[in-house]
């Protein structure tokens, strides 16, 4: 991977944060509709439909994600994996877990499992990219 300036890394992570906030906003708007027996499946469907995260929840990964937002996530992870994961936690998964718990739902395990799947897929994607260099 070529040397990347701190400014370029900062822009990529700022864009990732904006996209993550957008996903969080969509999930929070839909959250009242999730208060049903099928919550787990509905929540996963919404995350799979997300152009930022959906690629990383599929059984097969693409070398280059189709979605521009997923590409930004992958690029941010290549630049600074720890920071990219932190952005996802802060902007999507931690608020989602808190909102579910506040509404009396006990699906935080599902949120944690989904986060782990995305983190593992990103790890594999970054490892493959580095191995090709």
XYZ file of C-alpha atoms in Angstrom:
133
model
C 0.000 0.000 0.000
C 1.523 3.341 -0.969
C 2.269 5.902 1.712
C -0.848 7.981 2.413
C -0.817 11.474 3.870
C -2.449 12.150 7.206
C -4.781 14.564 5.440
C -5.992 11.873 3.015
C -6.545 9.440 5.880
C -8.458 12.112 7.779
C -10.716 12.826 4.796
C -11.452 9.125 4.294
C -12.368 8.641 7.949
C -14.446 11.847 8.024
C -16.397 10.580 5.016
C -16.790 7.183 6.702
C -18.119 8.895 9.826
C -20.669 10.829 7.724
C -21.833 7.623 6.026
C -22.039 5.823 9.383
C -24.171 8.639 10.814
C -26.463 8.287 7.816
C -26.882 4.547 8.495
C -27.528 5.240 12.176
C -30.178 7.824 11.265
C -31.948 5.370 8.973
C -31.889 2.637 11.620
C -33.157 4.949 14.356
C -36.027 6.140 12.136
C -36.972 2.520 11.492
C -36.480 1.363 15.088
C -40.122 1.813 16.193
C -41.162 -0.530 13.373
C -38.690 -3.113 14.691
C -40.638 -3.593 17.899
C -42.131 -6.858 16.749
C -41.425 -10.578 17.173
C -39.419 -10.523 13.940
C -37.080 -7.798 15.200
C -33.898 -9.774 14.635
C -34.614 -10.509 10.981
C -35.866 -6.973 10.270
C -32.786 -5.443 11.840
C -30.449 -7.687 9.876
C -32.358 -6.907 6.664
C -31.883 -3.185 7.268
C -28.168 -3.630 7.868
C -27.853 -5.867 4.767
C -29.688 -3.227 2.727
C -27.296 -0.533 3.914
C -24.940 0.473 1.126
C -22.195 1.024 3.717
C -22.402 -2.328 5.522
C -24.355 -4.692 3.267
C -21.337 -5.812 1.260
C -19.607 -6.995 4.423
C -22.613 -9.067 5.544
C -22.773 -11.138 2.368
C -21.491 -14.737 2.345
C -19.041 -13.941 -0.474
C -16.909 -10.830 -0.605
C -15.980 -8.862 -3.674
C -12.442 -7.611 -4.179
C -13.863 -4.187 -5.013
C -17.245 -3.467 -3.433
C -19.926 -2.172 -5.814
C -21.166 0.483 -3.395
C -19.124 3.673 -3.172
C -19.875 3.824 0.550
C -18.573 0.277 1.068
C -15.439 1.228 -0.884
C -14.918 4.189 1.450
C -15.247 1.844 4.437
C -12.721 -0.569 2.944
C -10.336 2.279 2.079
C -10.642 3.751 5.582
C -9.933 0.288 7.026
C -6.856 -0.036 4.828
C -5.604 3.355 6.040
C -6.335 2.769 9.729
C -8.282 -0.356 10.619
C -8.627 0.473 14.307
C -10.078 3.912 13.609
C -12.504 2.555 10.984
C -13.802 -0.027 13.460
C -14.055 2.644 16.142
C -16.165 4.844 13.838
C -18.571 1.959 13.160
C -18.854 1.229 16.881
C -19.382 4.874 17.873
C -21.732 5.888 15.084
C -23.809 2.755 14.436
C -23.474 -0.193 16.765
C -23.193 1.414 20.198
C -26.177 3.792 19.595
C -28.224 0.948 18.096
C -27.496 -1.309 21.076
C -28.436 1.510 23.463
C -31.692 2.272 21.630
C -32.713 -1.388 21.670
C -31.952 -1.708 25.373
C -33.841 1.535 26.113
C -36.898 0.163 24.314
C -36.817 -2.955 26.474
C -35.450 -5.231 23.761
C -32.732 -7.759 24.498
C -31.201 -7.978 21.019
C -27.820 -6.505 21.939
C -26.338 -9.966 21.300
C -27.551 -9.722 17.696
C -25.989 -6.274 17.342
C -22.692 -7.607 18.726
C -22.742 -10.641 16.402
C -23.430 -8.437 13.390
C -20.578 -6.124 14.354
C -18.241 -9.128 14.673
C -19.259 -10.358 11.196
C -18.548 -6.973 9.654
C -15.260 -6.657 11.531
C -14.158 -10.139 10.390
C -15.139 -9.434 6.777
C -13.217 -6.152 6.860
C -10.214 -7.900 8.383
C -10.248 -10.496 5.591
C -10.691 -7.833 2.949
C -7.791 -5.756 4.272
C -5.574 -8.855 4.655
C -6.304 -9.905 1.043
C -5.554 -6.413 -0.236
C -2.252 -6.248 1.649
C -1.271 -9.746 0.462
C -1.774 -8.670 -3.175
C 0.667 -5.767 -2.805
